Amino acid sequence: MNRNDRRIALGAVCVGLLALLGLWLGGETAPDTTNAIAPSDSGLSIPTTPTSPTDPTKNSSPYYAVPSQAVERFPFDPNTADSTQLLRLGLQPWQVRNIYKYRAHGGIYRKKEDFAQIYGLTVKQYRELEPYIRISKDYLPASTLVGNRGNANEAVDRKTVSEGRDSTLQYPVKIGENEHVALNTADTMELRRVPGIGPYYAKEIVRRGKWLGGYVSVDQLDEIENFPQEAKKYFVIQHASPKKLNVNRLSLQELRKHPYINYYMAKTIVDYRRLHGPIKSLEDLRLSKDFPPEVIKKLTPYVEY
């Protein structure tokens, strides 16, 4: 084929392709826009098809709908009130469920203030409900019966607790205003006799005392998180003899086991011994930023050279 024939053939092929493309594009159907999604001002997609605001089938909500009802006030015991009564008092369904779960796990409301700990209960709601709360005597601690025995029996009970013979007594008789407990020698049962001290704080006092190597001051109880300040006046330190740390012999890992010595302080002690020889006093370390005066004062009763 010569040049002109090739040009004619190429043009015919191009025309045919364009014709086929036109037929293909013309055969597509227009998109269905009945359910088209249009962008809203907030950047979210919303349906453009309008829905009737009165159509209940088009106005569904993913949230739990609570029928509104008038709040009532009447005497109730939170240990026995059923769900209907609790809802009538104005509590939310999820609060009622929490009360049922608490009671199912053995929880007991022993005093009015216990009911104030319900999650989501406001001060206003509690003050409105407080005059109507009635705690049955059946739910009071059995230890309250001890108070009816008289002074003679109470003295016997206190002696029994102090000697540790009745470890099953859940609520030990508390000591009087003028009585004291030796902080370094008392066990958990004796510590629980101190007003404001329950099982948790009794265990924490013993645990920290062992960690320190013995208490040298009642103020060290402040190192226990949220320790009740009113309980400190019942404790005394008798013949304090804390366990000593030999700062010239112990290794870095052994030194840092003490609650008053962290890794950097232990490293400073070990480095000083290596560079300057034995430590004669903690004042030798006063130039280190890890040993300010207050740290040296706190640590001094627990070290030896």
mmCIF file of C-alpha atoms in Angstrom:
data_model
loop_
_atom_site.group_PDB
_atom_site.id
_atom_site.type_symbol
_atom_site.label_atom_id
_atom_site.label_comp_id
_atom_site.label_asym_id
_atom_site.label_seq_id
_atom_site.Cartn_x
_atom_site.Cartn_y
_atom_site.Cartn_z
ATOM 1 C CA MET A 1 0.000 0.000 0.000
ATOM 2 C CA ASN A 2 1.230 3.441 -0.771
ATOM 3 C CA ARG A 3 1.274 6.336 1.648
ATOM 4 C CA ASN A 4 -2.167 7.690 0.706
ATOM 5 C CA ASP A 5 -3.824 4.272 1.082
ATOM 6 C CA ARG A 6 -2.298 3.825 4.540
ATOM 7 C CA ARG A 7 -3.613 7.247 5.641
ATOM 8 C CA ILE A 8 -7.127 6.399 4.417
ATOM 9 C CA ALA A 9 -7.111 3.032 6.215
ATOM 10 C CA LEU A 10 -5.877 4.616 9.478
ATOM 11 C CA GLY A 11 -8.584 7.277 9.303
ATOM 12 C CA ALA A 12 -11.280 4.633 8.777
ATOM 13 C CA VAL A 13 -10.100 2.719 11.846
ATOM 14 C CA CYS A 14 -10.198 5.890 14.009
ATOM 15 C CA VAL A 15 -13.712 6.742 12.836
ATOM 16 C CA GLY A 16 -14.877 3.231 13.653
ATOM 17 C CA LEU A 17 -13.404 3.371 17.165
ATOM 18 C CA LEU A 18 -15.039 6.720 17.854
ATOM 19 C CA ALA A 19 -18.387 5.344 16.658
ATOM 20 C CA LEU A 20 -18.114 2.349 18.989
ATOM 21 C CA LEU A 21 -17.179 4.614 21.918
ATOM 22 C CA GLY A 22 -20.196 6.830 21.220
ATOM 23 C CA LEU A 23 -22.534 3.844 21.151
ATOM 24 C CA TRP A 24 -21.131 2.538 24.465
ATOM 25 C CA LEU A 25 -21.456 5.860 26.244
ATOM 26 C CA GLY A 26 -24.929 6.474 24.858
ATOM 27 C CA GLY A 27 -26.151 3.094 26.085
ATOM 28 C CA GLU A 28 -25.453 3.823 29.841
ATOM 29 C CA THR A 29 -28.497 4.583 31.983
ATOM 30 C CA ALA A 30 -28.709 7.651 34.172
ATOM 31 C CA PRO A 31 -27.932 6.970 37.856
ATOM 32 C CA ASP A 32 -30.805 6.546 40.292
ATOM 33 C CA THR A 33 -30.918 9.628 42.468
ATOM 34 C CA THR A 34 -33.820 8.645 44.659
ATOM 35 C CA ASN A 35 -31.453 7.636 47.441
ATOM 36 C CA ALA A 36 -28.649 10.045 46.622
ATOM 37 C CA ILE A 37 -26.435 11.242 49.433
ATOM 38 C CA ALA A 38 -25.721 14.958 49.694
ATOM 39 C CA PRO A 39 -23.007 16.473 51.888
ATOM 40 C CA SER A 40 -24.181 18.399 54.908
ATOM 41 C CA ASP A 41 -22.571 21.451 56.472
ATOM 42 C CA SER A 42 -20.945 19.316 59.157
ATOM 43 C CA GLY A 43 -19.093 17.150 56.609
ATOM 44 C CA LEU A 44 -21.353 14.120 57.206
ATOM 45 C CA SER A 45 -23.482 12.481 54.485
ATOM 46 C CA ILE A 46 -27.253 12.727 54.878
ATOM 47 C CA PRO A 47 -30.062 11.362 52.666
ATOM 48 C CA THR A 48 -31.631 13.949 50.384
ATOM 49 C CA THR A 49 -35.005 12.195 50.371
ATOM 50 C CA PRO A 50 -37.154 14.009 52.934
ATOM 51 C CA THR A 51 -38.916 12.072 55.660
ATOM 52 C CA SER A 52 -42.082 13.038 57.372
ATOM 53 C CA PRO A 53 -41.475 14.223 60.953
ATOM 54 C CA THR A 54 -44.715 12.572 61.968
ATOM 55 C CA ASP A 55 -43.815 9.153 60.569
ATOM 56 C CA PRO A 56 -42.805 7.017 63.581
ATOM 57 C CA THR A 57 -41.013 4.522 61.360
ATOM 58 C CA LYS A 58 -38.626 7.222 60.103
ATOM 59 C CA ASN A 59 -37.727 8.690 63.506
ATOM 60 C CA SER A 60 -35.890 5.897 65.330
ATOM 61 C CA SER A 61 -33.367 6.663 68.090
ATOM 62 C CA PRO A 62 -30.380 4.496 69.103
ATOM 63 C CA TYR A 63 -30.739 5.549 72.750
ATOM 64 C CA TYR A 64 -32.749 3.886 75.504
ATOM 65 C CA ALA A 65 -36.013 5.781 75.863
ATOM 66 C CA VAL A 66 -37.223 6.124 79.453
ATOM 67 C CA PRO A 67 -40.913 6.934 79.881
ATOM 68 C CA SER A 68 -41.233 10.100 81.892
ATOM 69 C CA GLN A 69 -43.046 9.724 85.184
ATOM 70 C CA ALA A 70 -43.684 11.879 88.215
ATOM 71 C CA VAL A 71 -41.046 11.602 90.946
ATOM 72 C CA GLU A 72 -42.466 10.400 94.246
ATOM 73 C CA ARG A 73 -41.155 10.536 97.806
ATOM 74 C CA PHE A 74 -41.846 7.781 100.338
ATOM 75 C CA PRO A 75 -39.840 5.845 102.980
ATOM 76 C CA PHE A 76 -37.664 3.075 101.530
ATOM 77 C CA ASP A 77 -34.858 0.717 102.525
ATOM 78 C CA PRO A 78 -32.157 0.574 99.808
ATOM 79 C CA ASN A 79 -31.396 -3.010 100.897
ATOM 80 C CA THR A 80 -34.887 -4.279 100.061
ATOM 81 C CA ALA A 81 -36.533 -1.744 97.701
ATOM 82 C CA ASP A 82 -37.485 -3.257 94.341
ATOM 83 C CA SER A 83 -36.902 -1.713 90.920
ATOM 84 C CA THR A 84 -40.415 -0.235 90.710
ATOM 85 C CA GLN A 85 -39.961 1.665 93.955
ATOM 86 C CA LEU A 86 -36.484 2.897 93.003
ATOM 87 C CA LEU A 87 -37.725 4.172 89.648
ATOM 88 C CA ARG A 88 -40.623 5.951 91.339
ATOM 89 C CA LEU A 89 -38.061 7.755 93.508
ATOM 90 C CA GLY A 90 -36.521 9.261 90.369
ATOM 91 C CA LEU A 91 -33.493 6.990 89.936
ATOM 92 C CA GLN A 92 -32.387 6.102 86.420
ATOM 93 C CA PRO A 93 -32.702 2.495 85.159
ATOM 94 C CA TRP A 94 -28.918 2.076 84.975
ATOM 95 C CA GLN A 95 -28.633 3.254 88.600
ATOM 96 C CA VAL A 96 -31.232 0.693 89.621
ATOM 97 C CA ARG A 97 -29.262 -2.020 87.819
ATOM 98 C CA ASN A 98 -26.108 -0.986 89.702
ATOM 99 C CA ILE A 99 -27.963 -1.219 93.023
ATOM 100 C CA TYR A 100 -29.157 -4.726 92.142
ATOM 101 C CA LYS A 101 -25.617 -5.787 91.150
ATOM 102 C CA TYR A 102 -24.211 -4.350 94.395
ATOM 103 C CA ARG A 103 -26.750 -6.252 96.483
ATOM 104 C CA ALA A 104 -26.245 -9.445 94.444
ATOM 105 C CA HIS A 105 -22.514 -9.381 95.303
ATOM 106 C CA GLY A 106 -23.242 -9.136 99.028
ATOM 107 C CA GLY A 107 -23.188 -5.351 99.300
ATOM 108 C CA ILE A 108 -25.137 -3.842 102.192
ATOM 109 C CA TYR A 109 -26.169 -0.262 102.874
ATOM 110 C CA ARG A 110 -25.426 0.010 106.576
ATOM 111 C CA LYS A 111 -26.038 3.748 106.932
ATOM 112 C CA LYS A 112 -27.661 6.521 104.956
ATOM 113 C CA GLU A 113 -24.296 7.855 103.748
ATOM 114 C CA ASP A 114 -23.615 4.570 101.942
ATOM 115 C CA PHE A 115 -26.499 5.328 99.566
ATOM 116 C CA ALA A 116 -24.781 8.603 98.589
ATOM 117 C CA GLN A 117 -22.037 6.572 96.891
ATOM 118 C CA ILE A 118 -24.343 5.480 94.067
ATOM 119 C CA TYR A 119 -22.708 6.523 90.808
ATOM 120 C CA GLY A 120 -24.425 9.487 89.167
ATOM 121 C CA LEU A 121 -26.411 10.535 92.253
ATOM 122 C CA THR A 122 -26.195 14.306 92.709
ATOM 123 C CA VAL A 123 -26.027 16.192 96.005
ATOM 124 C CA LYS A 124 -29.488 17.637 95.340
ATOM 125 C CA GLN A 125 -30.991 14.193 94.751
ATOM 126 C CA TYR A 126 -29.363 12.712 97.858
ATOM 127 C CA ARG A 127 -30.535 15.548 100.098
ATOM 128 C CA GLU A 128 -34.076 15.051 98.818
ATOM 129 C CA LEU A 129 -33.946 11.284 99.396
ATOM 130 C CA GLU A 130 -32.041 11.254 102.705
ATOM 131 C CA PRO A 131 -35.066 11.955 104.971
ATOM 132 C CA TYR A 132 -36.863 8.940 103.456
ATOM 133 C CA ILE A 133 -34.040 6.379 103.789
ATOM 134 C CA ARG A 134 -34.800 3.735 106.400
ATOM 135 C CA ILE A 135 -32.067 1.190 107.174
ATOM 136 C CA SER A 136 -33.441 -1.888 108.894
ATOM 137 C CA LYS A 137 -31.620 -2.961 112.066
ATOM 138 C CA ASP A 138 -31.228 -6.386 110.484
ATOM 139 C CA TYR A 139 -28.529 -4.902 108.234
ATOM 140 C CA LEU A 140 -26.482 -3.216 110.985
ATOM 141 C CA PRO A 141 -23.082 -4.776 111.896
ATOM 142 C CA ALA A 142 -23.383 -7.570 114.434
ATOM 143 C CA SER A 143 -20.695 -5.801 116.484
ATOM 144 C CA THR A 144 -23.298 -3.228 117.508
ATOM 145 C CA LEU A 145 -24.714 -5.872 119.830
ATOM 146 C CA VAL A 146 -21.517 -5.671 121.866
ATOM 147 C CA GLY A 147 -22.454 -2.183 123.048
ATOM 148 C CA ASN A 148 -25.421 -3.598 124.978
ATOM 149 C CA ARG A 149 -23.354 -5.863 127.220
ATOM 150 C CA GLY A 150 -22.259 -3.201 129.657
ATOM 151 C CA ASN A 151 -18.862 -1.911 130.694
ATOM 152 C CA ALA A 152 -17.714 -5.198 132.213
ATOM 153 C CA ASN A 153 -18.347 -7.227 129.095
ATOM 154 C CA GLU A 154 -16.865 -4.473 126.900
ATOM 155 C CA ALA A 155 -13.632 -4.614 128.888
ATOM 156 C CA VAL A 156 -13.498 -8.383 128.387
ATOM 157 C CA ASP A 157 -14.065 -7.956 124.649
ATOM 158 C CA ARG A 158 -11.243 -5.408 124.394
ATOM 159 C CA LYS A 159 -8.882 -7.700 126.235
ATOM 160 C CA THR A 160 -9.804 -10.558 123.916
ATOM 161 C CA VAL A 161 -9.106 -8.437 120.829
ATOM 162 C CA SER A 162 -5.793 -7.118 122.170
ATOM 163 C CA GLU A 163 -4.593 -10.650 122.890
ATOM 164 C CA GLY A 164 -5.564 -11.743 119.387
ATOM 165 C CA ARG A 165 -7.674 -14.695 120.562
ATOM 166 C CA ASP A 166 -10.740 -13.696 118.546
ATOM 167 C CA SER A 167 -9.432 -13.068 115.043
ATOM 168 C CA THR A 168 -12.902 -13.622 113.580
ATOM 169 C CA LEU A 169 -14.282 -10.409 115.098
ATOM 170 C CA GLN A 170 -14.952 -8.296 112.024
ATOM 171 C CA TYR A 171 -15.380 -4.972 113.828
ATOM 172 C CA PRO A 172 -12.949 -4.714 116.790
ATOM 173 C CA VAL A 173 -13.915 -2.448 119.669
ATOM 174 C CA LYS A 174 -12.169 0.913 119.202
ATOM 175 C CA ILE A 175 -9.819 2.329 121.839
ATOM 176 C CA GLY A 176 -10.672 5.408 123.885
ATOM 177 C CA GLU A 177 -9.428 8.969 123.502
ATOM 178 C CA ASN A 178 -6.641 8.541 126.072
ATOM 179 C CA GLU A 179 -5.416 5.155 124.847
ATOM 180 C CA HIS A 180 -2.478 4.648 122.479
ATOM 181 C CA VAL A 181 -1.003 1.934 120.275
ATOM 182 C CA ALA A 182 2.728 1.284 119.859
ATOM 183 C CA LEU A 183 3.317 1.753 116.153
ATOM 184 C CA ASN A 184 6.279 -0.624 115.755
ATOM 185 C CA THR A 185 4.930 -3.572 117.719
ATOM 186 C CA ALA A 186 1.180 -3.610 116.992
ATOM 187 C CA ASP A 187 -0.245 -6.254 114.666
ATOM 188 C CA THR A 188 -3.096 -5.666 112.220
ATOM 189 C CA MET A 189 -5.805 -6.679 114.715
ATOM 190 C CA GLU A 190 -4.553 -4.212 117.316
ATOM 191 C CA LEU A 191 -4.149 -1.488 114.684
ATOM 192 C CA ARG A 192 -7.781 -1.927 113.655
ATOM 193 C CA ARG A 193 -8.820 -0.905 117.164
ATOM 194 C CA VAL A 194 -7.634 2.638 116.373
ATOM 195 C CA PRO A 195 -10.527 4.916 115.308
ATOM 196 C CA GLY A 196 -10.352 5.522 111.565
ATOM 197 C CA ILE A 197 -8.194 2.452 110.843
ATOM 198 C CA GLY A 198 -9.746 -0.461 108.966
ATOM 199 C CA PRO A 199 -8.246 -3.627 107.431
ATOM 200 C CA TYR A 200 -6.665 -1.756 104.495
ATOM 201 C CA TYR A 201 -4.765 0.847 106.528
ATOM 202 C CA ALA A 202 -3.805 -1.734 109.155
ATOM 203 C CA LYS A 203 -2.116 -3.851 106.476
ATOM 204 C CA GLU A 204 -0.465 -0.782 104.918
ATOM 205 C CA ILE A 205 0.963 0.324 108.273
ATOM 206 C CA VAL A 206 2.527 -3.102 108.879
ATOM 207 C CA ARG A 207 3.755 -3.424 105.281
ATOM 208 C CA ARG A 208 5.427 -0.016 105.221
ATOM 209 C CA GLY A 209 6.939 -0.534 108.660
ATOM 210 C CA LYS A 210 8.685 -3.676 107.421
ATOM 211 C CA TRP A 211 9.799 -1.903 104.251
ATOM 212 C CA LEU A 212 11.301 0.984 106.225
ATOM 213 C CA GLY A 213 12.892 -1.244 108.834
ATOM 214 C CA GLY A 214 10.787 0.338 111.590
ATOM 215 C CA TYR A 215 9.133 3.692 112.232
ATOM 216 C CA VAL A 216 11.031 6.529 113.897
ATOM 217 C CA SER A 217 8.208 9.089 113.729
ATOM 218 C CA VAL A 218 4.413 8.982 113.665
ATOM 219 C CA ASP A 219 4.549 11.523 110.812
ATOM 220 C CA GLN A 220 5.878 8.766 108.556
ATOM 221 C CA LEU A 221 2.284 7.527 108.352
ATOM 222 C CA ASP A 222 1.619 10.483 106.041
ATOM 223 C CA GLU A 223 3.612 8.587 103.396
ATOM 224 C CA ILE A 224 0.657 6.176 103.128
ATOM 225 C CA GLU A 225 -1.723 7.554 100.531
ATOM 226 C CA ASN A 226 -4.811 9.297 101.979
ATOM 227 C CA PHE A 227 -3.948 8.245 105.519
ATOM 228 C CA PRO A 228 -6.583 9.597 107.986
ATOM 229 C CA GLN A 229 -4.951 12.413 109.933
ATOM 230 C CA GLU A 230 -7.279 12.080 112.919
ATOM 231 C CA ALA A 231 -5.889 8.586 113.615
ATOM 232 C CA LYS A 232 -2.280 9.728 114.137
ATOM 233 C CA LYS A 233 -2.913 10.973 117.669
ATOM 234 C CA TYR A 234 -3.519 7.387 118.835
ATOM 235 C CA PHE A 235 -0.031 6.162 117.860
ATOM 236 C CA VAL A 236 3.224 6.403 119.810
ATOM 237 C CA ILE A 237 6.831 5.423 119.072
ATOM 238 C CA GLN A 238 8.377 3.378 121.861
ATOM 239 C CA HIS A 239 12.093 2.552 121.856
ATOM 240 C CA ALA A 240 12.635 3.146 118.161
ATOM 241 C CA SER A 241 15.400 0.903 116.827
ATOM 242 C CA PRO A 242 15.137 0.865 113.023
ATOM 243 C CA LYS A 243 17.063 -1.568 110.890
ATOM 244 C CA LYS A 244 20.311 0.040 109.705
ATOM 245 C CA LEU A 245 21.805 0.071 106.198
ATOM 246 C CA ASN A 246 25.585 -0.062 105.947
ATOM 247 C CA VAL A 247 26.187 2.422 103.130
ATOM 248 C CA ASN A 248 29.841 1.343 102.819
ATOM 249 C CA ARG A 249 29.141 -2.346 102.218
ATOM 250 C CA LEU A 250 25.804 -2.775 100.475
ATOM 251 C CA SER A 251 25.624 -2.981 96.685
ATOM 252 C CA LEU A 252 23.665 -0.619 94.490
ATOM 253 C CA GLN A 253 20.768 -3.086 94.171
ATOM 254 C CA GLU A 254 20.654 -3.681 97.934
ATOM 255 C CA LEU A 255 20.673 0.036 98.722
ATOM 256 C CA ARG A 256 17.819 0.875 96.376
ATOM 257 C CA LYS A 257 15.492 -1.601 98.104
ATOM 258 C CA HIS A 258 14.940 0.945 100.859
ATOM 259 C CA PRO A 259 11.933 3.254 100.205
ATOM 260 C CA TYR A 260 14.026 6.363 100.889
ATOM 261 C CA ILE A 261 16.782 5.468 98.386
ATOM 262 C CA ASN A 262 16.138 5.509 94.637
ATOM 263 C CA TYR A 263 18.443 4.330 91.856
ATOM 264 C CA TYR A 264 20.246 7.659 91.435
ATOM 265 C CA MET A 265 20.881 8.018 95.167
ATOM 266 C CA ALA A 266 22.250 4.472 95.366
ATOM 267 C CA LYS A 267 24.506 5.154 92.363
ATOM 268 C CA THR A 268 25.795 8.357 94.007
ATOM 269 C CA ILE A 269 26.712 6.396 97.142
ATOM 270 C CA VAL A 270 28.515 3.673 95.169
ATOM 271 C CA ASP A 271 30.373 6.244 93.023
ATOM 272 C CA TYR A 272 31.470 8.213 96.085
ATOM 273 C CA ARG A 273 32.883 5.070 97.698
ATOM 274 C CA ARG A 274 34.774 4.229 94.515
ATOM 275 C CA LEU A 275 36.236 7.725 94.081
ATOM 276 C CA HIS A 276 36.713 8.948 97.675
ATOM 277 C CA GLY A 277 36.702 5.901 99.907
ATOM 278 C CA PRO A 278 34.337 5.005 102.774
ATOM 279 C CA ILE A 279 31.523 7.366 103.679
ATOM 280 C CA LYS A 280 31.830 8.767 107.205
ATOM 281 C CA SER A 281 28.559 10.724 107.214
ATOM 282 C CA LEU A 282 25.697 11.476 104.852
ATOM 283 C CA GLU A 283 26.930 15.051 104.955
ATOM 284 C CA ASP A 284 29.731 13.827 102.680
ATOM 285 C CA LEU A 285 27.051 13.564 99.972
ATOM 286 C CA ARG A 286 25.476 16.990 100.516
ATOM 287 C CA LEU A 287 27.057 18.393 97.344
ATOM 288 C CA SER A 288 25.046 15.927 95.252
ATOM 289 C CA LYS A 289 21.685 17.143 93.968
ATOM 290 C CA ASP A 290 20.221 13.773 94.991
ATOM 291 C CA PHE A 291 20.911 14.441 98.678
ATOM 292 C CA PRO A 292 19.288 17.731 99.703
ATOM 293 C CA PRO A 293 19.152 18.489 103.470
ATOM 294 C CA GLU A 294 15.597 17.139 103.904
ATOM 295 C CA VAL A 295 16.567 13.792 102.352
ATOM 296 C CA ILE A 296 19.654 13.490 104.530
ATOM 297 C CA LYS A 297 17.584 14.206 107.655
ATOM 298 C CA LYS A 298 14.972 11.598 106.712
ATOM 299 C CA LEU A 299 17.539 8.933 105.848
ATOM 300 C CA THR A 300 19.984 9.454 108.758
ATOM 301 C CA PRO A 301 18.181 7.162 111.300
ATOM 302 C CA TYR A 302 18.396 4.262 108.830
ATOM 303 C CA VAL A 303 22.108 4.262 107.899
ATOM 304 C CA GLU A 304 25.327 3.184 109.526
ATOM 305 C CA TYR A 305 28.951 3.407 108.421
#
